[in-house]
Coordinates of C-alpha atoms in Angstrom, one line a residue:
X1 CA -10.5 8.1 6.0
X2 CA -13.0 7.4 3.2
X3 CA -14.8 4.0 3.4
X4 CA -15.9 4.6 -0.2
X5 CA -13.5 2.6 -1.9
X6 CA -14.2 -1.6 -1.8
X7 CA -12.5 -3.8 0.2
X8 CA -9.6 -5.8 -1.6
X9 CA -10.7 -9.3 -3.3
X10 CA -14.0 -8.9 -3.8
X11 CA -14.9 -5.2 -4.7
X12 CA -15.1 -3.7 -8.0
X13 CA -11.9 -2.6 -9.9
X14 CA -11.7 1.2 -10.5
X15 CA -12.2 2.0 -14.1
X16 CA -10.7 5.4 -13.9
X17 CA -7.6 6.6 -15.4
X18 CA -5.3 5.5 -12.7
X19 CA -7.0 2.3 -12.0
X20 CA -5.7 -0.9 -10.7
X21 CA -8.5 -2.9 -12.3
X22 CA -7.9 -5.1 -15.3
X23 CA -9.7 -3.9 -17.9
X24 CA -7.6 -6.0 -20.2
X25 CA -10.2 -8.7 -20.0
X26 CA -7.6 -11.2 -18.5
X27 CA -9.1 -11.4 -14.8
X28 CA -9.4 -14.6 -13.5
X29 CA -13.0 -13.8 -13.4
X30 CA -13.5 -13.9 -17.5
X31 CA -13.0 -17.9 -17.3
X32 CA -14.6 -20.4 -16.2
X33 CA -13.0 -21.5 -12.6
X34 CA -10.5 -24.1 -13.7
X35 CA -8.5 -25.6 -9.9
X36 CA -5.4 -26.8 -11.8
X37 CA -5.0 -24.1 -13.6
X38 CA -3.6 -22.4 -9.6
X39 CA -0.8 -24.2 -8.6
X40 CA 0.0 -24.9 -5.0
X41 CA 3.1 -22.7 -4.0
X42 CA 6.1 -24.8 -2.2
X43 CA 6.4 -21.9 0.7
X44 CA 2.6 -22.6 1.0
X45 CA 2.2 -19.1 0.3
X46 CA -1.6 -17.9 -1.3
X47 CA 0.4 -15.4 -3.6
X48 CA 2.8 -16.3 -6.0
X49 CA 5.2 -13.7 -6.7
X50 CA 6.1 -14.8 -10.2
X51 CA 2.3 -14.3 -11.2
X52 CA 3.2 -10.9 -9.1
X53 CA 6.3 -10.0 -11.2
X54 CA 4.5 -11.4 -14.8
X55 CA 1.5 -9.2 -14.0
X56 CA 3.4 -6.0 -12.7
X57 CA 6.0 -6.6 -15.6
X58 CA 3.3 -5.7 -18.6
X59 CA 1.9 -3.2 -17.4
X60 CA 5.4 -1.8 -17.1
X61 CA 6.4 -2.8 -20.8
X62 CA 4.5 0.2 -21.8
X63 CA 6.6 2.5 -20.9
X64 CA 8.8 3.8 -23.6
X65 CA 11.7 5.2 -22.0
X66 CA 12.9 3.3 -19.1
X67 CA 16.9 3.2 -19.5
X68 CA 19.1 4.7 -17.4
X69 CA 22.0 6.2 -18.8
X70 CA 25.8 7.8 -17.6
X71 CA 24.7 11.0 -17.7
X72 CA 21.6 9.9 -15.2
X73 CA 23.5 8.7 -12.9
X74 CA 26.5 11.2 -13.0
X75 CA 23.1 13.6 -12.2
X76 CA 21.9 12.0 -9.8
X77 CA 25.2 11.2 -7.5
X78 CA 25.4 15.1 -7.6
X79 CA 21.6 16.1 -6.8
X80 CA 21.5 13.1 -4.3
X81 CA 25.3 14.1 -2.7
X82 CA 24.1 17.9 -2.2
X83 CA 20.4 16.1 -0.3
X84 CA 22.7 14.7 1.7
X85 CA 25.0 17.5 3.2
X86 CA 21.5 19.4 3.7
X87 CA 20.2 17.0 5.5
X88 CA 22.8 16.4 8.2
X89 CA 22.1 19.4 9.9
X90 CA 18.6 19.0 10.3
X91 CA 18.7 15.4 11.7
X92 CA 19.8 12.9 14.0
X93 CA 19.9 10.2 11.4
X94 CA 22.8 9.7 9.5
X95 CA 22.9 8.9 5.8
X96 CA 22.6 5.5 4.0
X97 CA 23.0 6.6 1.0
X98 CA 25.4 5.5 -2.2
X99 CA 25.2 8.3 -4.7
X100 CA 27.1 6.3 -7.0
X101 CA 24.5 3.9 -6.7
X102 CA 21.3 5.6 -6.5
X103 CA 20.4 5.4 -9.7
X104 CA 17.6 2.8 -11.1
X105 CA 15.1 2.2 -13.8
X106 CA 11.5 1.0 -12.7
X107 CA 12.0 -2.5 -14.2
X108 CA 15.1 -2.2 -11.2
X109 CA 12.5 -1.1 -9.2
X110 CA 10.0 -3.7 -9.6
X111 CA 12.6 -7.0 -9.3
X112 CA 14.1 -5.4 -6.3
X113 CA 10.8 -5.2 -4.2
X114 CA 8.0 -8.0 -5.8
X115 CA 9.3 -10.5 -3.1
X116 CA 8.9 -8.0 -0.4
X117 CA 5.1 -7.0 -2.1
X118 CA 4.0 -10.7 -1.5
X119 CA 5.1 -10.8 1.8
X120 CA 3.8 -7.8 3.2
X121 CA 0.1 -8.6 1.7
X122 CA 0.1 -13.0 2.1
X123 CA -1.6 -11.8 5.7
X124 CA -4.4 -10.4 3.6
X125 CA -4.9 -12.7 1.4
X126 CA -4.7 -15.6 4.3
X127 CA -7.7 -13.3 6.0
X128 CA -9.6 -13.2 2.7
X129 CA -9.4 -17.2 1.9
X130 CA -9.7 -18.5 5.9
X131 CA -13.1 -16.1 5.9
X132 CA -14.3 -17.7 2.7
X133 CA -13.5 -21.4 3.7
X134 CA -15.0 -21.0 6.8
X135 CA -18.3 -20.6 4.8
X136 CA -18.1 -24.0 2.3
X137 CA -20.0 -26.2 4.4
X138 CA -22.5 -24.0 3.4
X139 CA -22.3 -24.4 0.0
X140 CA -22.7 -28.1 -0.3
X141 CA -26.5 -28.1 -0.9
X142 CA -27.2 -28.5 -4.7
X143 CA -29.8 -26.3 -4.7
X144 CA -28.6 -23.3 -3.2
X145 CA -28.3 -20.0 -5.3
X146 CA -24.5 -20.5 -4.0
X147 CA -23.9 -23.6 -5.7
X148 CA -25.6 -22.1 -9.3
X149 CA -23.1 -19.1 -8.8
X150 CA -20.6 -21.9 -8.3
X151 CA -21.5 -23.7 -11.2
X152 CA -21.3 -20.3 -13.1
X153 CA -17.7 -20.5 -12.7
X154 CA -17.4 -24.2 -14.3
X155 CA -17.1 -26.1 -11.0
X156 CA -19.1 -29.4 -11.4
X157 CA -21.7 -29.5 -8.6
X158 CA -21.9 -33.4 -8.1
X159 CA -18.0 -33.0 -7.3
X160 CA -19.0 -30.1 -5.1
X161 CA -21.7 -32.4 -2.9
X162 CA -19.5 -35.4 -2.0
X163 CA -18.1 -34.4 1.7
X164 CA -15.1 -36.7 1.2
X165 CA -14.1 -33.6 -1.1
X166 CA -14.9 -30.6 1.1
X167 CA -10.8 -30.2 2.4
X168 CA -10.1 -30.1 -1.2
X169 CA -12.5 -27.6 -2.0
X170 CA -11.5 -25.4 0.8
X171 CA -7.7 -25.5 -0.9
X172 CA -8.9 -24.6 -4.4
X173 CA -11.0 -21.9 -3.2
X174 CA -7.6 -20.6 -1.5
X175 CA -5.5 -21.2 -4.1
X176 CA -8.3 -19.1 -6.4
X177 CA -8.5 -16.5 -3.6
X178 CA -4.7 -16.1 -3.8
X179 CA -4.7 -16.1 -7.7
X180 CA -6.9 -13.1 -8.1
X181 CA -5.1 -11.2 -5.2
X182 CA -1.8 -11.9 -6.7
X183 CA -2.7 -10.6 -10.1
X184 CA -4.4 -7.4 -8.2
X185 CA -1.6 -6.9 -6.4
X186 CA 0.6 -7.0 -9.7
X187 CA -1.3 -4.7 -11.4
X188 CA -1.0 -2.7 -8.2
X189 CA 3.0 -2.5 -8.3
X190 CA 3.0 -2.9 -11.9
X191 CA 1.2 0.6 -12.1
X192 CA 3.4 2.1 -9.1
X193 CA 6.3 1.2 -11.9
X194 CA 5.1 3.9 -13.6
X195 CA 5.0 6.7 -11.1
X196 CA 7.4 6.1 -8.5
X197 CA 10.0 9.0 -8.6
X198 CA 12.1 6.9 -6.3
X199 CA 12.5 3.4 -4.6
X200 CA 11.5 4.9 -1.2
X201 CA 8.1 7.4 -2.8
X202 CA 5.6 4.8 -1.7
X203 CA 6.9 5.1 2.1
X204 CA 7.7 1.3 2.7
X205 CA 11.1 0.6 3.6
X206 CA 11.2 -2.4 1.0
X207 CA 15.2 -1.2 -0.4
X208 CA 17.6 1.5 0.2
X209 CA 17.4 5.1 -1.4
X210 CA 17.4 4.7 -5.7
X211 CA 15.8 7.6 -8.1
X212 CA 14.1 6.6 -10.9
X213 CA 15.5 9.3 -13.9
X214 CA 12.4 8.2 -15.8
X215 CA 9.2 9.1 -13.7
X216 CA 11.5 11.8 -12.3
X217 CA 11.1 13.7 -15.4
X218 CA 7.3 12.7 -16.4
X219 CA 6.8 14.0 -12.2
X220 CA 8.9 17.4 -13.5
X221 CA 7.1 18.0 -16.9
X222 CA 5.2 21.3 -17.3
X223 CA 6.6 23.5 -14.4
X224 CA 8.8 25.2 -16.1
X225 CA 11.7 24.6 -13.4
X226 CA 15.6 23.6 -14.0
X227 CA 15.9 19.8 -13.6
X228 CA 18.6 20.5 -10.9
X229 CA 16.1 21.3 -8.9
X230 CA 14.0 19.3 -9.3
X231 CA 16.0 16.2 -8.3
X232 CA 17.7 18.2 -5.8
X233 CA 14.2 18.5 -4.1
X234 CA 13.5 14.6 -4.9
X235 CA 16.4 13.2 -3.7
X236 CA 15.8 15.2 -0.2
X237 CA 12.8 13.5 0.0
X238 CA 14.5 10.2 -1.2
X239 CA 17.4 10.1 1.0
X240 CA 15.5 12.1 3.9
X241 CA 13.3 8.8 3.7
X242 CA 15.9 6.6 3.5
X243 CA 17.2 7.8 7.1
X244 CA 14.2 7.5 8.9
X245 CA 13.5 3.8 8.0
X246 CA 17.7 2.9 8.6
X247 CA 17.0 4.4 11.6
X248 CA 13.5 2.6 12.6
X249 CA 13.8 -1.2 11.1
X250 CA 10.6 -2.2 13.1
X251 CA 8.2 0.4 10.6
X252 CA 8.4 -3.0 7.8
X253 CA 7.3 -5.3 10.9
X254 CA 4.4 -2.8 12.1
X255 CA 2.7 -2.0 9.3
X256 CA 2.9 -5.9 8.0
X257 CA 1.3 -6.5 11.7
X258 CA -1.5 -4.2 11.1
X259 CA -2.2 -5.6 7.4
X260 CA -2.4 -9.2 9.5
X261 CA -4.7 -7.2 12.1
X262 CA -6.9 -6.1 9.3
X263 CA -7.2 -9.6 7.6
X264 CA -7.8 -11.7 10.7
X265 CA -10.7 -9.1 11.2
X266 CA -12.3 -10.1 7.6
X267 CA -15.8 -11.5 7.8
X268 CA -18.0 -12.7 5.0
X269 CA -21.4 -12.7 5.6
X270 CA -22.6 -15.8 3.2
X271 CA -26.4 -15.2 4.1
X272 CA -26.1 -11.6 2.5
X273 CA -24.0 -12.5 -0.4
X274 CA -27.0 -15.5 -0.9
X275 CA -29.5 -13.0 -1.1
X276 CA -27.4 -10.5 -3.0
X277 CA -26.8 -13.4 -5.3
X278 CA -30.5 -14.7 -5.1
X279 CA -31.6 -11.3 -6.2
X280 CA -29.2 -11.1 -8.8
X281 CA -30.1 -14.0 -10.1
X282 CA -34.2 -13.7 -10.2
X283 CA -33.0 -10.0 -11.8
X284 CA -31.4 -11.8 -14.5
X285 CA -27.5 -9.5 -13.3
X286 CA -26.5 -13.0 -13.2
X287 CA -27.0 -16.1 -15.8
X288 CA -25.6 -19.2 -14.4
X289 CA -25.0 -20.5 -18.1
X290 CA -22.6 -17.3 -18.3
X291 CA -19.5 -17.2 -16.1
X292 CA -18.6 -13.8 -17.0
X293 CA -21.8 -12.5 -15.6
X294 CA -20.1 -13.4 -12.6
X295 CA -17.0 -10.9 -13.9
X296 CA -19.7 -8.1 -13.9
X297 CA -21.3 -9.0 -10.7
X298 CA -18.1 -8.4 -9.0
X299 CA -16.7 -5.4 -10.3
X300 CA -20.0 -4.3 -9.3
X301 CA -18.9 -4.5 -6.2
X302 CA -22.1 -7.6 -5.7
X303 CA -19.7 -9.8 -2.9
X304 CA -17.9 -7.0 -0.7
X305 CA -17.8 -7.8 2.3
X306 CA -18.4 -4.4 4.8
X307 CA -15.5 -3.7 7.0
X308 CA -15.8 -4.6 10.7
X309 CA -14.7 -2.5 13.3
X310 CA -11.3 -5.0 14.0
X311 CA -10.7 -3.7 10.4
X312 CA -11.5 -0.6 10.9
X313 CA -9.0 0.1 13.6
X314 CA -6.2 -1.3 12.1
X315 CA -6.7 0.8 9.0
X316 CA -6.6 4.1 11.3
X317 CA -3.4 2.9 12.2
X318 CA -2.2 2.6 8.6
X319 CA -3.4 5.7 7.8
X320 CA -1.7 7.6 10.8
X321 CA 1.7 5.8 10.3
X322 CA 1.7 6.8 6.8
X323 CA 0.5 10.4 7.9
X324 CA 3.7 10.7 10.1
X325 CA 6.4 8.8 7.7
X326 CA 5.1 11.9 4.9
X327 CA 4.5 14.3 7.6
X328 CA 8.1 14.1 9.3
X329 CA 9.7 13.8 5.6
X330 CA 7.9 17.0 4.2
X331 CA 9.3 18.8 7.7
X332 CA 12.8 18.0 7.1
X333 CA 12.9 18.2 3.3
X334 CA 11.6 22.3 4.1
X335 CA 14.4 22.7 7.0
X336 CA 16.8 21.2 4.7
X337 CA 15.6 23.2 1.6
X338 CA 13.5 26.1 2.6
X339 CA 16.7 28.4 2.7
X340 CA 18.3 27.0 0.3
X341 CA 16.6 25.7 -3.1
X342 CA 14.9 28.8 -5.2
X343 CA 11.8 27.0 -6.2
X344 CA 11.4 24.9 -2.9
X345 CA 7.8 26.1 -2.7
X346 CA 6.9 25.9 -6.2
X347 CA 8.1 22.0 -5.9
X348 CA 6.7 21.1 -2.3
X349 CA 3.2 22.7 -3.2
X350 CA 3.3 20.0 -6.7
X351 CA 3.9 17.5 -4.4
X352 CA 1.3 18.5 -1.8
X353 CA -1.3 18.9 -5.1
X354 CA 0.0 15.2 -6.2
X355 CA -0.7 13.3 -3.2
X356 CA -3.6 14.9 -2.2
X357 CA -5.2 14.2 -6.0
X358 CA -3.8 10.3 -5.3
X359 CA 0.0 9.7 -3.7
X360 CA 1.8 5.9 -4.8
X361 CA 0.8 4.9 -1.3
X362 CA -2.5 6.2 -1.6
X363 CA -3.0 4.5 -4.7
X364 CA -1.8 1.3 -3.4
X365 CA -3.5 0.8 -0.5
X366 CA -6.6 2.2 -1.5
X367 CA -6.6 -0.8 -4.3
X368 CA -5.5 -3.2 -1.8
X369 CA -7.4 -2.5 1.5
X370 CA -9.6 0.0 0.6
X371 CA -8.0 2.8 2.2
X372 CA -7.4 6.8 1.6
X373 CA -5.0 8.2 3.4
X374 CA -6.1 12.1 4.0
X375 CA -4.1 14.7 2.8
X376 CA -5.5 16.5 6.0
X377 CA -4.1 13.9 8.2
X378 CA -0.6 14.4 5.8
X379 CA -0.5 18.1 6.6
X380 CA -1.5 18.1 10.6
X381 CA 1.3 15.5 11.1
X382 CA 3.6 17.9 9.0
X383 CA 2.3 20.6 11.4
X384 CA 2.8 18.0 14.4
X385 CA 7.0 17.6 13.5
X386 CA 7.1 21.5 13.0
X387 CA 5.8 21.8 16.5
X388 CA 7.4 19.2 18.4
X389 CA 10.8 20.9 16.5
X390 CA 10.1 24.5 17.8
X391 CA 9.3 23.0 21.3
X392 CA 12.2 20.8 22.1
X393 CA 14.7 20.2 19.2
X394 CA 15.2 17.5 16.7
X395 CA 16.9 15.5 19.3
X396 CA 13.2 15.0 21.0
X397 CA 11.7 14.7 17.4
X398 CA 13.8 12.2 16.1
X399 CA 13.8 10.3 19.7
X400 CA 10.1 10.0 19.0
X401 CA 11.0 7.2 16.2
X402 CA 12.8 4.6 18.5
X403 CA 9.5 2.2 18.8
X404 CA 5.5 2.9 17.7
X405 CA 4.4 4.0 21.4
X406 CA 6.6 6.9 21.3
X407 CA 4.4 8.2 18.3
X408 CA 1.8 10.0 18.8
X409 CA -2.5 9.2 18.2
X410 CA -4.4 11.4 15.9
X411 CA -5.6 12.7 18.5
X412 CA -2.7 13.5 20.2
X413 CA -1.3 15.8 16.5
X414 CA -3.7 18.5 17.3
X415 CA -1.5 19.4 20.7
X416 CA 2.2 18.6 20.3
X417 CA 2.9 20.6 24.1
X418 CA 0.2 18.1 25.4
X419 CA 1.8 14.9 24.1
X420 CA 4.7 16.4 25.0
X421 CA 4.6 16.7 28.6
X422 CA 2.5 13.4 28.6
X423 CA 6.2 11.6 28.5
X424 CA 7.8 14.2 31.2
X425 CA 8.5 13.1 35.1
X426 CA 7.4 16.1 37.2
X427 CA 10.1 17.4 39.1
X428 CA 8.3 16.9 42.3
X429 CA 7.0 13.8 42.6
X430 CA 5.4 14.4 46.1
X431 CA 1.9 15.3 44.8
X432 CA 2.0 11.2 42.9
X433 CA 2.4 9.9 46.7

């Protein structure tokens, strides 16, 4: 797990070609900070998914071809039908599927899983604003280099010093906290829009099984392979997907858990950020009479907190649970396929060369909670299934997804026998007594 990339909220946005920054020059950062320009959402939620869906819905406008037609979905149902009588004889898990139905364009996408976006990062944004409002008391002294970074966003400082006011600065500072995380977070999913092969690819259960025509043919361009086959092998992975979560509804719950794990764990460290922001200052990075030197100072990365080791844990669990949700599709997808499909290797190594360059979850996360999830750990839980397979059946690999301690650590993927036995009762138990 890299601990390159920034923190959400307060890191720098990437400016490379698959960023998630705003290089639009429409951050919340280029203006002055305005309170009532944030409204206060009813739910009491930080994030408002409408700014989510606004955001996410122009970066999607720029995709030119984004309708789904007859002859998609008459494609589809067929490629999608076929994934499915594969797959029931390499799994336990029945199909969910609707090949009739499966069919959606990224704008169908993006409405069917905005509400489900906001609620699985609130947590983080609750974690980001509590650790900043604990600090305000701090920042009531007139003269600190806080309040002149303060007053570089347009917040008047006599306002700032009256204590009758310090509640309601706490809730602007959340309601600002959950403004800039919104729009993040819809640039995020607006981006995803783009890329997503199918409703399932980032490996959230957030909807049922749906391919996305559109990205399925950018995904397909330049390998020189019939398009049956191509969404033969993406509606495996779609539908093979779409079992596993039907059959484990607590995945949703678990990883929301650890996102709440990793933002009760956030810590801001104002006496660093005052001397960061003290040097910056005497450097002239930052020019109180400009707010959008304060734009700069944080895409260059100026307030990032450093992760703590609370964080740090939970993000290892992220990163394994996503490891094993890719690791037991890929092993199923090549049972289902290996025999069967022509170019089955051909297509599983793209895919293996796509995630490992940057995978929709990958991309996501990293953004959000400044997380990479290795393509190593990807491949030694994909070696972990085809071991626990060989040794005892998919009846014991499949039985392994009934509840989170049944999985195995990282540890624990490097010896499947081990882990194995680990959940066996000796046969004779007089030795235990």
């Amino acid at each position: 797990m890299s601990n390159n990339p920034p923190p959400f909220g307060f890191g720098p946005f990437d400016s490379g070609s698959n960023n998630f920054g705003n290089n639009s020059g429409n951050s919340p950062f280029n203006m002055p900070f305005n309170p009532a320009s944030f409204g206060k959402n009813p739910n009491g939620n930080l994030i408002n998914a409408e700014q989510v869906r606004f955001v996410a819905k122009q970066i999607l406008s720029s995709q030119k071809n984004d309708f789904v037609g007859n002859r998609d979905i008459e494609d589809f149902s067929s490629a999608l039908a076929i994934a499915d009588t594969w797959l029931d004889g390499v799994t336990l898990f029945p199909t969910t599927t609707v090949p009739t139905g499966c069919v959606w364009s990224a704008r169908d996408w993006l409405e069917s899983c905005v509400k489900s976006w906001q609620e699985l990062f609130e947590p983080l944004a609750q974690g980001l604003a509590n650790a900043l409002v604990e600090n305000v008391s701090q920042l009531t002294n007139p003269d600190s280099v806080e309040m002149q970074g303060l007053e570089a966003m347009g917040i008047n400082p006599e306002f700032l010093n009256a204590p009758q006011f310090i509640e309601q600065i706490k809730e602007m500072m959340k309601m600002f906290m959950g403004a800039i995380i919104g729009n993040q977070l819809g640039q995020s999913i607006g981006q995803l829009s783009l890329s997503i092969t199918g409703s399932l690819d980032v490996g959230i259960p957030m909807s049922t099984a749906h391919l996305i025509p559109a990205n399925v043919k950018v995904w397909g361009e330049g390998l020189g392979l019939r398009e049956d086959e191509i969404r033969i092998f993406l509606s495996l992975r779609e539908s093979a997907a779409a079992r596993l979560f039907a059959h484990s509804p607590w995945l949703y719950q678990y990883i929301k858990e650890l996102i709440i794990e990793y933002g009760r764990g956030i810590q801001i460290d104002i006496e660093k950020i005052r001397e960061q922001a003290e040097s910056a200052l005497l450097s002239g990075e930052i020019d109180p009479s400009r707010p959008d030197n304060l734009n700069i100072a944080i895409n260059a990365g100026l307030f990032t907190p450093e992760k703590t080791p609370r964080q740090e844990k939970a993000l290892e669990k992220i990163e394994l649970i996503f490891a094993l949700i890719d690791g037991w599709i890929d092993h199923v997808t090549a049972q289902a396929a290996g025999e069967r499909l022509p170019s089955f290797n051909l297509l599983n190594e793209t895919h293996r060369r796509a995630r490992a360059i940057s995978s929709p979850v990958q991309k996501l996360f990293q953004s959000l909670l400044g997380l990479e999830v290795s393509p190593k750990l990807t491949r030694e839980a994909t070696s972990f299934w085809n071991s626990v397979y060989e040794l005892k059946g998919k009846e014991v690999r499949d039985g392994r997804w009934e509840e989170p301690a049944l999985l195995p650590t990282v540890a624990d993927l490097s010896d499947a026998q081990k882990f194995l036995n680990s959940f066996e009762v000796p046969d004779d138990l007089s030795g235990l007594i």
